PDB file of C-alpha atoms and ligand atoms in Angstrom:
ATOM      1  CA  UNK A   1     -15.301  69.413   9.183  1.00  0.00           C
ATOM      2  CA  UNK A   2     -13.342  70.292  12.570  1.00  0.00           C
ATOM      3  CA  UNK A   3     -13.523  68.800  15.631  1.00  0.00           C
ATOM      4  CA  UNK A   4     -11.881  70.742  18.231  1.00  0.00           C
ATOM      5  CA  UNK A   5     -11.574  69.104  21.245  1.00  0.00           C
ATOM      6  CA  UNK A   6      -9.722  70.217  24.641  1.00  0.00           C
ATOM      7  CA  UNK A   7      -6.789  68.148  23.596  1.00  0.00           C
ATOM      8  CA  UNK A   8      -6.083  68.411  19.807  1.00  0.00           C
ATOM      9  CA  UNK A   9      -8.384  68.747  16.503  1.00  0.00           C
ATOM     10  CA  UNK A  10      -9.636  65.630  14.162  1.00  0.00           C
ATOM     11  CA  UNK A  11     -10.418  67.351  10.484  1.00  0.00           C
ATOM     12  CA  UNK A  12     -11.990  65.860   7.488  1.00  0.00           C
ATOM     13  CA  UNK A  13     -12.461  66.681   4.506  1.00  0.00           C
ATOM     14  CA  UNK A  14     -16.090  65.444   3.110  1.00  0.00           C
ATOM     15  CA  UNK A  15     -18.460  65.869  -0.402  1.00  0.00           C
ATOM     16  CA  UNK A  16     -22.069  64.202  -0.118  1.00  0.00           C
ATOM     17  CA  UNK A  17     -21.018  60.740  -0.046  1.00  0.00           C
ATOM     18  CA  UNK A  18     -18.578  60.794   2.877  1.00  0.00           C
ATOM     19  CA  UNK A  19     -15.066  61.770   4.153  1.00  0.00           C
ATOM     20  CA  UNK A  20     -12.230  61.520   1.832  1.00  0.00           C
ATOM     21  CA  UNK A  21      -9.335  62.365   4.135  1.00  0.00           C
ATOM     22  CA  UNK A  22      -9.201  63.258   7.307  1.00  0.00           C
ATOM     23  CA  UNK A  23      -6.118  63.857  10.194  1.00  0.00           C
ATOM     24  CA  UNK A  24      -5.451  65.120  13.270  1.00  0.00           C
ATOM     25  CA  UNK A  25      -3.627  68.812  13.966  1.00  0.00           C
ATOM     26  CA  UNK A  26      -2.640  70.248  17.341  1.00  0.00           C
ATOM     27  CA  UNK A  27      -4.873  73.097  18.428  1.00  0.00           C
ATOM     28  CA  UNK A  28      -1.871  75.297  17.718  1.00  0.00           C
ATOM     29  CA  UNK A  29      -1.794  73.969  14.033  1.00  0.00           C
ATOM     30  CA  UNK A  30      -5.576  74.615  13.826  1.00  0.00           C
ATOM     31  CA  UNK A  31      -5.662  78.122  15.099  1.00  0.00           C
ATOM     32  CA  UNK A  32      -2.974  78.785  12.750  1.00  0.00           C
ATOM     33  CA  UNK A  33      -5.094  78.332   9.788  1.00  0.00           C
ATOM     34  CA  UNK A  34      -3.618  75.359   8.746  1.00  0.00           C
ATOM     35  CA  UNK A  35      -6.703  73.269   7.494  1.00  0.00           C
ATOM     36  CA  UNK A  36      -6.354  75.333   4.296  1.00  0.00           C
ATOM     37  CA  UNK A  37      -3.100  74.249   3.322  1.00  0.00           C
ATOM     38  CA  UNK A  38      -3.303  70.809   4.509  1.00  0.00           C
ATOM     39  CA  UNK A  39      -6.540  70.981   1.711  1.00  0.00           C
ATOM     40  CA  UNK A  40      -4.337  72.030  -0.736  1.00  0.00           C
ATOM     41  CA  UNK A  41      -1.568  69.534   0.229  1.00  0.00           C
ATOM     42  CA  UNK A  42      -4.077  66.617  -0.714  1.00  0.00           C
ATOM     43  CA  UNK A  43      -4.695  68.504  -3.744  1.00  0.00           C
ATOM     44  CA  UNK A  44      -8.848  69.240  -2.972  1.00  0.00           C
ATOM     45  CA  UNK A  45      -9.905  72.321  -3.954  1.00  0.00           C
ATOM     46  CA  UNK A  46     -10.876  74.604  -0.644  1.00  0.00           C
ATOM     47  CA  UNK A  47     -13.799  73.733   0.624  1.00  0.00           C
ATOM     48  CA  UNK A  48     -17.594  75.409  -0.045  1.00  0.00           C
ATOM     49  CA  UNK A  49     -18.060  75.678   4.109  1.00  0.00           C
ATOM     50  CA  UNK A  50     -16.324  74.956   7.131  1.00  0.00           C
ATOM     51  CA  UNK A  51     -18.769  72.892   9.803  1.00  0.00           C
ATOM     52  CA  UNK A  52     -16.992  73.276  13.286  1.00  0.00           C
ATOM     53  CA  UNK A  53     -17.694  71.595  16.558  1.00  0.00           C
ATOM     54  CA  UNK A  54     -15.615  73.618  19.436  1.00  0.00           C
ATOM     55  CA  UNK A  55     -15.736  72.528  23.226  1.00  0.00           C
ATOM     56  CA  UNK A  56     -11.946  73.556  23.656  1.00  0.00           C
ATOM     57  CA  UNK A  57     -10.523  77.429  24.808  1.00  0.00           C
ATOM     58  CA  UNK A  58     -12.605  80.208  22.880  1.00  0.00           C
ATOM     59  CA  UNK A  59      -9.410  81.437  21.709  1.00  0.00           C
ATOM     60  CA  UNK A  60      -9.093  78.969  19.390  1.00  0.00           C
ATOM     61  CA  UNK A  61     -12.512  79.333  18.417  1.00  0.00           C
ATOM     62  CA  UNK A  62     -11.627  83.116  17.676  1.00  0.00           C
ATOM     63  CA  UNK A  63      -8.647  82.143  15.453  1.00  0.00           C
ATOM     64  CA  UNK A  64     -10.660  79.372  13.598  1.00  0.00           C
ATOM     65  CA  UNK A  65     -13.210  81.946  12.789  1.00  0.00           C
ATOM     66  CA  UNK A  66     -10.651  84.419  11.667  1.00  0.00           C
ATOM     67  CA  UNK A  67      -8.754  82.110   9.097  1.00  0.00           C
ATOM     68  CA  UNK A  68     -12.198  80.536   8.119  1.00  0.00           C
ATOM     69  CA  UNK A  69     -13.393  84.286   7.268  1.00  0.00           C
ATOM     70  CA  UNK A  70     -13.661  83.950   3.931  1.00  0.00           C
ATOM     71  CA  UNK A  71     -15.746  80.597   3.856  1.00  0.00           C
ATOM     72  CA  UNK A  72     -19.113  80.130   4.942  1.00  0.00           C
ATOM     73  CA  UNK A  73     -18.481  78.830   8.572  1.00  0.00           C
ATOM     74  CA  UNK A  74     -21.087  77.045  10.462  1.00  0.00           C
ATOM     75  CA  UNK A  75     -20.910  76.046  14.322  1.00  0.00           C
ATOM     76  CA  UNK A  76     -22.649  72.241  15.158  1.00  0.00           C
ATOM     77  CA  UNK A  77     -24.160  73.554  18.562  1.00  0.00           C
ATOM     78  CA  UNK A  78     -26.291  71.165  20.985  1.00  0.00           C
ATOM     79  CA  UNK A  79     -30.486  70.883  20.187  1.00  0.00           C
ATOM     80  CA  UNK A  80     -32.963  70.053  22.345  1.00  0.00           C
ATOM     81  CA  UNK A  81     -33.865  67.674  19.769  1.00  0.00           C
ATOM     82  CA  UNK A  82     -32.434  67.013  15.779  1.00  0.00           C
ATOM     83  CA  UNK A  83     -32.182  64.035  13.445  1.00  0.00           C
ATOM     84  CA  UNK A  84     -34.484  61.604  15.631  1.00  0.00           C
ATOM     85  CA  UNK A  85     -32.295  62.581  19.473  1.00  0.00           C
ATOM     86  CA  UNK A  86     -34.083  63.729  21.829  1.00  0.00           C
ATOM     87  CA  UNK A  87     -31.638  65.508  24.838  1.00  0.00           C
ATOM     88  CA  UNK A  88     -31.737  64.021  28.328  1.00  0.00           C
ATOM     89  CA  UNK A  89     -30.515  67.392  29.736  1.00  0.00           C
ATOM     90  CA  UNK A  90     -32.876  69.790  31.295  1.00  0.00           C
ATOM     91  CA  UNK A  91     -30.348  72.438  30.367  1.00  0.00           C
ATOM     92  CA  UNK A  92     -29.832  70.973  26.912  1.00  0.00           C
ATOM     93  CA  UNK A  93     -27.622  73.920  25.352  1.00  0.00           C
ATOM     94  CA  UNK A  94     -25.017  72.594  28.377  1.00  0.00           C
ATOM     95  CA  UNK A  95     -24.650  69.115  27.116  1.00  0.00           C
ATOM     96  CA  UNK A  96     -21.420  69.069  24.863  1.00  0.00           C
ATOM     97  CA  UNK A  97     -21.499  69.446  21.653  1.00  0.00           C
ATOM     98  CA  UNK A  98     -19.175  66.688  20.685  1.00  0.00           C
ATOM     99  CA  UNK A  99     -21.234  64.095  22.899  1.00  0.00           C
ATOM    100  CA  UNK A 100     -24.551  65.685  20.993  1.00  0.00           C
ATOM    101  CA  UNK A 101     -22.718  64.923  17.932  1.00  0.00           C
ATOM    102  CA  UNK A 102     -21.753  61.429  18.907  1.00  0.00           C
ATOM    103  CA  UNK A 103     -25.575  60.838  20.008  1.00  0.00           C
ATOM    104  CA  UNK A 104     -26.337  62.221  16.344  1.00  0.00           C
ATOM    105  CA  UNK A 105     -24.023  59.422  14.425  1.00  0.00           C
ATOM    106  CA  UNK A 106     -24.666  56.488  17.279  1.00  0.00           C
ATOM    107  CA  UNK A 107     -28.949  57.179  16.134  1.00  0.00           C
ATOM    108  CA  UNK A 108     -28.123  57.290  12.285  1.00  0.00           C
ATOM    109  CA  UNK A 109     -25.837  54.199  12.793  1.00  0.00           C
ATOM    110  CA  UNK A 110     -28.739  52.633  15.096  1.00  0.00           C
ATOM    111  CA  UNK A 111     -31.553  53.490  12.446  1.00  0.00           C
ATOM    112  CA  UNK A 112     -33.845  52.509  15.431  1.00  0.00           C
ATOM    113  CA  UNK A 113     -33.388  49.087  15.706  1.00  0.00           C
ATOM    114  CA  UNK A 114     -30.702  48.984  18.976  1.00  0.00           C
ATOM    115  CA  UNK A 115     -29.823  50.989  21.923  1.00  0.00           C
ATOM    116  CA  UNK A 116     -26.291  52.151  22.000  1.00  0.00           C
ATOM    117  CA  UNK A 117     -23.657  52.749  24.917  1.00  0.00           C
ATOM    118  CA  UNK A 118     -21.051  55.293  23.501  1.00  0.00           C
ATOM    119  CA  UNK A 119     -17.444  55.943  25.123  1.00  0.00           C
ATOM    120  CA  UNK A 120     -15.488  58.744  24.146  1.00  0.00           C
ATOM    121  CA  UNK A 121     -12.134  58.499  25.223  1.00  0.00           C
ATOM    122  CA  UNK A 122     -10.809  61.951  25.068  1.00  0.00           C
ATOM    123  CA  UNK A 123      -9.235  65.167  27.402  1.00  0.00           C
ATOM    124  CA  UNK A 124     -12.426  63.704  29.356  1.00  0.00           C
ATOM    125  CA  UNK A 125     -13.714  60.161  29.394  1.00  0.00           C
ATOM    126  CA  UNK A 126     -17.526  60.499  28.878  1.00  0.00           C
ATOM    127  CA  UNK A 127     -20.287  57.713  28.526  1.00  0.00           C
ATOM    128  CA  UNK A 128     -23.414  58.204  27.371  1.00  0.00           C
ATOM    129  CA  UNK A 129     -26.803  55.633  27.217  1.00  0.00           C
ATOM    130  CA  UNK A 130     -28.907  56.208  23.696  1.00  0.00           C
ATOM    131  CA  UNK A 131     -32.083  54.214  24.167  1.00  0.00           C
ATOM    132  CA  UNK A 132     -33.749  52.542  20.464  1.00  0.00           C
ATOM    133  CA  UNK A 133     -35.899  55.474  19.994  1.00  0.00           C
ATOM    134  CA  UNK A 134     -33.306  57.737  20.071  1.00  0.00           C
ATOM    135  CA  UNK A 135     -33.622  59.411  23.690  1.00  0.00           C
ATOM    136  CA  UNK A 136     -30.733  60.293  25.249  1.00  0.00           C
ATOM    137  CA  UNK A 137     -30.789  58.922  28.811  1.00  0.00           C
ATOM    138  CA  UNK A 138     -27.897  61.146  29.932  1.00  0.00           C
ATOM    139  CA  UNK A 139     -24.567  60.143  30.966  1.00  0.00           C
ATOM    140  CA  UNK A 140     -21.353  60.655  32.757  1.00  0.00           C
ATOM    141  CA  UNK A 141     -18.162  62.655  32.378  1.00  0.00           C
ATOM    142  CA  UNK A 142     -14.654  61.674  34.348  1.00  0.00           C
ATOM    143  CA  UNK A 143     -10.872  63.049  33.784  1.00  0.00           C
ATOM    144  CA  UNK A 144      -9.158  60.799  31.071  1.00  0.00           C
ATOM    145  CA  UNK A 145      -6.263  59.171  31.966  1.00  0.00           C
ATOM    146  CA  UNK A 146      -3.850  61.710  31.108  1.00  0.00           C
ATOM    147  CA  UNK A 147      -6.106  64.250  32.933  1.00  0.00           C
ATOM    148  CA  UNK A 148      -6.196  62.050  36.181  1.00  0.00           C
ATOM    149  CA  UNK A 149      -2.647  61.421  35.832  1.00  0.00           C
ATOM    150  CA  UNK A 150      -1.643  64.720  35.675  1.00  0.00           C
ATOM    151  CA  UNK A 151      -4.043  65.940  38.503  1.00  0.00           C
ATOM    152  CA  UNK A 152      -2.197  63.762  41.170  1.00  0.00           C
ATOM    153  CA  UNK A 153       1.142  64.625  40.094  1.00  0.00           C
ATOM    154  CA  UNK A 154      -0.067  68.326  40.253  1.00  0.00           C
ATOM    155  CA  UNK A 155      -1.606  67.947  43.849  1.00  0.00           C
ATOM    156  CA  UNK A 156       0.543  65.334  45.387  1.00  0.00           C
ATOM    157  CA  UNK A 157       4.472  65.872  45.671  1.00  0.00           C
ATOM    158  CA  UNK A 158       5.044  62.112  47.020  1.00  0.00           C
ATOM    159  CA  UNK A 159       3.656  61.053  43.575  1.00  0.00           C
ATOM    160  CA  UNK A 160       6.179  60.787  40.586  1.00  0.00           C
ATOM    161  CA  UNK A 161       6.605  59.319  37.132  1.00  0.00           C
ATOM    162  CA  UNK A 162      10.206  57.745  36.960  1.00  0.00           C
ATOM    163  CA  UNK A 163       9.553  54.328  34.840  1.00  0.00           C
ATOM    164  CA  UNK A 164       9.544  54.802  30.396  1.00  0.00           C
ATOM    165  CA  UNK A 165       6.069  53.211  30.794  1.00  0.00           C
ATOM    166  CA  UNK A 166       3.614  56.588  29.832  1.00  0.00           C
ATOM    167  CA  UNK A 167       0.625  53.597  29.933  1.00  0.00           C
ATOM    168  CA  UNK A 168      -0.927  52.092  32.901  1.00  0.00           C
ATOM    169  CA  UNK A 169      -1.788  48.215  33.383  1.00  0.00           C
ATOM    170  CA  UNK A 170      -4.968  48.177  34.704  1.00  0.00           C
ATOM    171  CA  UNK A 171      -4.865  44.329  35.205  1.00  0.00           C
ATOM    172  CA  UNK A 172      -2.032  44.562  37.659  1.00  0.00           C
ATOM    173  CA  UNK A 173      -1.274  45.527  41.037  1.00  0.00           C
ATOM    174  CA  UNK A 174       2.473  48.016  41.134  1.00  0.00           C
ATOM    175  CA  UNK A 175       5.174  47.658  43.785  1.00  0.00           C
ATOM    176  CA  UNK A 176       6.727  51.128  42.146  1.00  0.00           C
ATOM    177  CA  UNK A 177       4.837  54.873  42.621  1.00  0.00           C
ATOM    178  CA  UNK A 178       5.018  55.333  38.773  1.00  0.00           C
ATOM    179  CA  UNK A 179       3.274  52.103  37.931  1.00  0.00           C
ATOM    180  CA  UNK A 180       0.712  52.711  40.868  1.00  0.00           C
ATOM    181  CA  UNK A 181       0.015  55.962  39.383  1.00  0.00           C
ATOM    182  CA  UNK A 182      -0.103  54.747  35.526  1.00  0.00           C
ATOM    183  CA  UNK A 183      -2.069  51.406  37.065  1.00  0.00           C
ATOM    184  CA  UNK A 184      -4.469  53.061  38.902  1.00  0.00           C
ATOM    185  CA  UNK A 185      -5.542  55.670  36.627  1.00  0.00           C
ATOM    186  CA  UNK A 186      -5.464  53.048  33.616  1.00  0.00           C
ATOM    187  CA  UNK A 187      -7.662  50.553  36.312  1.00  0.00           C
ATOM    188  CA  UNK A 188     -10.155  53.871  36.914  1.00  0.00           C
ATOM    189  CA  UNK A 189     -10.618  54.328  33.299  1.00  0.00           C
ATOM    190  CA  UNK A 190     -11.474  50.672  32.984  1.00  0.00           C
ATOM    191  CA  UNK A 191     -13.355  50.772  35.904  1.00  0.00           C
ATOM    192  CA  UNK A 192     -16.117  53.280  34.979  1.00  0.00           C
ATOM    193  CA  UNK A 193     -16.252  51.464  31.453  1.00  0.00           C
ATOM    194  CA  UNK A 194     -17.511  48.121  33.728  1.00  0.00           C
ATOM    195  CA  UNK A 195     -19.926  49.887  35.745  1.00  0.00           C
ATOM    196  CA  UNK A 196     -21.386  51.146  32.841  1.00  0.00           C
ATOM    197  CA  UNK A 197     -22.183  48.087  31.207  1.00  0.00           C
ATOM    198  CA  UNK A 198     -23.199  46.811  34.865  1.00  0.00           C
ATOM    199  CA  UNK A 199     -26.120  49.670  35.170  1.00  0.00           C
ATOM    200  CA  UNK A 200     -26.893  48.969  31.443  1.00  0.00           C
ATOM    201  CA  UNK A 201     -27.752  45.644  32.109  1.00  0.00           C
ATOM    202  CA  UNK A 202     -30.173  46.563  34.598  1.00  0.00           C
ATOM    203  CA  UNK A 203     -32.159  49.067  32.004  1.00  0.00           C
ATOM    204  CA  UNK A 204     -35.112  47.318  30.213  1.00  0.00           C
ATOM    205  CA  UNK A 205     -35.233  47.212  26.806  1.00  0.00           C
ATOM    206  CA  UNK A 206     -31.478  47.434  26.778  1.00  0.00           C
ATOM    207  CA  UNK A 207     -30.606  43.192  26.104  1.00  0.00           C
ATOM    208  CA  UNK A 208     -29.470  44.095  22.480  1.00  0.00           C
ATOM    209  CA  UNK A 209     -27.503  46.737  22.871  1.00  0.00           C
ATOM    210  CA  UNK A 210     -24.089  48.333  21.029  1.00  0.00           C
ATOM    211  CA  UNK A 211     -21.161  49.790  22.245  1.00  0.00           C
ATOM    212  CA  UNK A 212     -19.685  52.626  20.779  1.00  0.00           C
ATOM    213  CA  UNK A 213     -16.059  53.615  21.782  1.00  0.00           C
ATOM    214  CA  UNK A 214     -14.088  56.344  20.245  1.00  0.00           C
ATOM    215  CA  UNK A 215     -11.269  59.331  21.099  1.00  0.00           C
ATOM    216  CA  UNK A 216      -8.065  59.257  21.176  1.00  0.00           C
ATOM    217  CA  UNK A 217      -7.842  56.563  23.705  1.00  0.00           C
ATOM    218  CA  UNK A 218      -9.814  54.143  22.397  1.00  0.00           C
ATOM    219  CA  UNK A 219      -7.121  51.433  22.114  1.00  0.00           C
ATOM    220  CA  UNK A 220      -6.069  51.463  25.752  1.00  0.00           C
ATOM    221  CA  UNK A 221      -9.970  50.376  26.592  1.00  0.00           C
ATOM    222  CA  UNK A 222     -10.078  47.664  23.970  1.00  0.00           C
ATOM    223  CA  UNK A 223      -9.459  44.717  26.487  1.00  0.00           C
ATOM    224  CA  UNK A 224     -12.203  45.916  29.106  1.00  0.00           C
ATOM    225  CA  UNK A 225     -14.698  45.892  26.131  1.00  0.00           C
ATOM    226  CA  UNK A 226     -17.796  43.527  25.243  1.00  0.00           C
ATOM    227  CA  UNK A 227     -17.480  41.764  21.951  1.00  0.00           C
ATOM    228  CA  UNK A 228     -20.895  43.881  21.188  1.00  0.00           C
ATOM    229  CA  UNK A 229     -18.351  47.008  20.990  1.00  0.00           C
ATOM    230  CA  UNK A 230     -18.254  49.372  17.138  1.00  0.00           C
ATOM    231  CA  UNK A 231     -14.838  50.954  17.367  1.00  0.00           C
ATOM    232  CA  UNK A 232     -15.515  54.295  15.328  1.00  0.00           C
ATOM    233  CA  UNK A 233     -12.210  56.345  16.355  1.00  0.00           C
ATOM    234  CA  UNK A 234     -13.765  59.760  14.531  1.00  0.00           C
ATOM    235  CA  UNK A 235     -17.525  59.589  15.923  1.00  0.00           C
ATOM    236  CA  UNK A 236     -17.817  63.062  16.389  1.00  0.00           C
ATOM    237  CA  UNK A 237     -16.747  64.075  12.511  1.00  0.00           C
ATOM    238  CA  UNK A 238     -19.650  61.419  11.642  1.00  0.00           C
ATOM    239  CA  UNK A 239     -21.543  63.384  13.532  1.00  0.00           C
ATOM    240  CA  UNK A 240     -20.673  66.444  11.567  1.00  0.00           C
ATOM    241  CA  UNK A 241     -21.740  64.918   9.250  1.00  0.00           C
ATOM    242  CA  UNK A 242     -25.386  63.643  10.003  1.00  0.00           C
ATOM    243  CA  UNK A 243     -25.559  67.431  11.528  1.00  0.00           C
ATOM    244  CA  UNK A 244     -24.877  68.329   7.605  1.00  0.00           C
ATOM    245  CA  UNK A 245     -27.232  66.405   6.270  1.00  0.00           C
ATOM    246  CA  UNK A 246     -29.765  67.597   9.057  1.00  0.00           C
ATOM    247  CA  UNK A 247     -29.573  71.240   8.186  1.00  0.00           C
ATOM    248  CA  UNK A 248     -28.799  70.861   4.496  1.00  0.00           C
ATOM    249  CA  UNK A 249     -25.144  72.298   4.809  1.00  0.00           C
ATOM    250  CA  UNK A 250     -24.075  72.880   0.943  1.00  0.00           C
TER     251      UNK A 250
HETATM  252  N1  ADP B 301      -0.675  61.042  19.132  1.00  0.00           N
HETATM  253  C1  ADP B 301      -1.384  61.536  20.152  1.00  0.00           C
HETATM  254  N2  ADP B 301      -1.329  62.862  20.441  1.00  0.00           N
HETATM  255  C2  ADP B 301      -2.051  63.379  21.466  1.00  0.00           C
HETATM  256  N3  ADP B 301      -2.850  62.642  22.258  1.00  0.00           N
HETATM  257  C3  ADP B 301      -2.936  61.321  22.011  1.00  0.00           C
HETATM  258  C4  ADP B 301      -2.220  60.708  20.951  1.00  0.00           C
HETATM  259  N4  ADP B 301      -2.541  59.395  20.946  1.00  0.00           N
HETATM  260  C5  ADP B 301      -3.408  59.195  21.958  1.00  0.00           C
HETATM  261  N5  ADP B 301      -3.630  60.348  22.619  1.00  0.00           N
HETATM  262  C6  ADP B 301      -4.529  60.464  23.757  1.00  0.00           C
HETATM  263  O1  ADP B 301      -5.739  60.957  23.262  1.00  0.00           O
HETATM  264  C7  ADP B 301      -6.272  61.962  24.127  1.00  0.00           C
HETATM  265  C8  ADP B 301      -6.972  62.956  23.289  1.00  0.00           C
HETATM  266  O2  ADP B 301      -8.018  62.284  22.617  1.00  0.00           O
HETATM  267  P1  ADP B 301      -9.025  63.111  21.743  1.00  0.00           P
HETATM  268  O3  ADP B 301     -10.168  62.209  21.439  1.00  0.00           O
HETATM  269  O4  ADP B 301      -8.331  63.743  20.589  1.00  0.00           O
HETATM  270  O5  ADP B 301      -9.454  64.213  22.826  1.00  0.00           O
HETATM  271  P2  ADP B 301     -10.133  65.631  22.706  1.00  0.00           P
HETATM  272  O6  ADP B 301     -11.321  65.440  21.799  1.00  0.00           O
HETATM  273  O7  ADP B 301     -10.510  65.914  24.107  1.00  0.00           O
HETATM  274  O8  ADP B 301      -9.137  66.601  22.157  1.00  0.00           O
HETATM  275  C9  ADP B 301      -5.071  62.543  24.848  1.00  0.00           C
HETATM  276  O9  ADP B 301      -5.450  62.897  26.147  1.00  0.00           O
HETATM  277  C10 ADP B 301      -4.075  61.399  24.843  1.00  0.00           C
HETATM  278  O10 ADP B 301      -4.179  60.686  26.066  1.00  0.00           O
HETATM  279  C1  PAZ B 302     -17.192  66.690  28.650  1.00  0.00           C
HETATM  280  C2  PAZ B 302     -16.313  67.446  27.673  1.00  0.00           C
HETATM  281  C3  PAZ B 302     -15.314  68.283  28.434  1.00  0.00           C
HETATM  282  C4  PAZ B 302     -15.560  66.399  26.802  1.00  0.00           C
HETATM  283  O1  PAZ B 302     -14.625  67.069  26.003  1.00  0.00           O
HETATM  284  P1  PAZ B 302     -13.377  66.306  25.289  1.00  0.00           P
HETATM  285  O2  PAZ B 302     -12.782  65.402  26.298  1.00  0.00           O
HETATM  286  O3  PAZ B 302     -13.990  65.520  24.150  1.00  0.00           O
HETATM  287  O4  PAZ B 302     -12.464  67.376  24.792  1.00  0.00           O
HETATM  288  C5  PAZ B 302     -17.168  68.336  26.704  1.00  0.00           C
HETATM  289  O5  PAZ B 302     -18.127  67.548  26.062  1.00  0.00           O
HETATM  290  C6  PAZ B 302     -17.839  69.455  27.435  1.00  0.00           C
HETATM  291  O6  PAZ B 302     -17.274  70.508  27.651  1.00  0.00           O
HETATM  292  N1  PAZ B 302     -19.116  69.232  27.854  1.00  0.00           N
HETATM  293  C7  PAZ B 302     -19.924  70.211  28.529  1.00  0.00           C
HETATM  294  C8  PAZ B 302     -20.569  69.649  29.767  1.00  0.00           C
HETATM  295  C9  PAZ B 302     -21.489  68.445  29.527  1.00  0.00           C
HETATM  296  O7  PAZ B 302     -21.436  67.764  28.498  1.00  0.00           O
HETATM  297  O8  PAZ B 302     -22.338  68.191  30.423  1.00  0.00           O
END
């Protein structure tokens, strides 16, 4: 299973009853065709198929399918509605297919008996409100904080990094440019993680919820979150994999 996101790739390698390894490769790595090596390296035999969720440059969709050419390659791509989820978007092809894939493993987690608030904390922060029966209510998407970082240091020559901090505070207020940046954007990612919760607890039917938080930033949201929170780093791959079981992937 690949996950290839607009930062890096998460693969896995999975039989029917879960993931037995899984890692995380560079896009370069992954274009390069290195999945079947690393296989090998763990000593697993190649696998039967390759499952692939891509929301990244279609380059690196082109070399995945190139290397993959001799497997059976399948692409997870966004439903209207599959495995109980029913799609808030109008457009419902447009909604991401990592966040449909997180939707997928936040409903098999939920079986039904809880709403669930999921954070992914990748290239993008995104946030997205699963209701008990499995509709989608929609959600938001906002830069992450290396994204917002980087776009005020590209737009705004005043602004500069100078301190060894790379991470934000986003409990304190900075004397310093650098730690104002790192602060602010740290405080912004925060931020949208407490309104969130504050327009979730105005949604009926929403008193029991879950939190879901995962990406590659997970850890820097940890303080802002409920104690109701599931940390599931690699929600998308078990997304993959409820999207395996869904279509009978063999
Ligand atoms: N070792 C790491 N290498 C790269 N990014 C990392 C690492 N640890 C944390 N990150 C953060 O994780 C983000 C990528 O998270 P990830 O969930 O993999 O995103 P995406 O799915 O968009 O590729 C990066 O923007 C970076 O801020
Ligand atoms: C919002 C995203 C950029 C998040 O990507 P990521 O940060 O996980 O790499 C991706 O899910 C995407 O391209 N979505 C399409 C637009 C949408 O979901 O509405």
């Amino acid at each position: 299973m690949i996950d290839s996101g607009n930062s890096r790739s998460k693969v896995a390698l999975a039989d029917h009853q879960g993931i037995l390894v899984s890692d995380i490769m560079s896009s370069e790595q992954l274009a390069a065709g290195d999945v079947l090596s690393w296989c090998q390296s763990h000593d697993y035999a190649i696998p039967s198929y390759v499952l692939a969720s891509h929301v990244s440059q279609p380059q690196t969709r082109t070399a995945i399918s190139r290397w993959a050419q001799p497997l059976t390659i399948h692409w997870a791509s966004t439903h209207a509605q599959q495995a109980g989820v029913t799609n808030a978007y109008q457009q419902w092809q447009t909604l991401g297919c990592d966040r449909w894939l997180t939707l997928l493993a936040a409903q098999q987690r939920s079986q039904g008996r809880f709403p669930s608030l999921i954070v992914d904390t990748g290239t993008a922060l995104t946030i997205d409100w699963l209701d008990s029966h499995g509709q989608h209510l929609g959600g938001w998407i906002i830069p992450g904080f290396e994204l917002m970082r980087d776009a005020v240091l590209a737009r705004a020559p005043g602004v500069f990094i100078d301190s060894d901090s790379s991470r934000g505070r986003a409990t304190a207020p900075a004397s310093n440019t650098s730690d104002g940046l790192l602060n602010g954007c740290q405080a912004a990612q925060s931020g949208v993680v407490r309104q969130a919760l504050a327009v979730t607890a105005e949604l009926p039917a929403w008193q029991h919820f879950r939190v879901l938080l995962c990406g590659g930033n997970h850890q820097e949201l940890l303080a802002v979150m409920p104690d109701n929170t599931d940390v599931v780093p690699d929600l998308v791959i078990h997304g993959l994999q409820v999207y395996a079981e869904d279509l009978r992937l063999r």
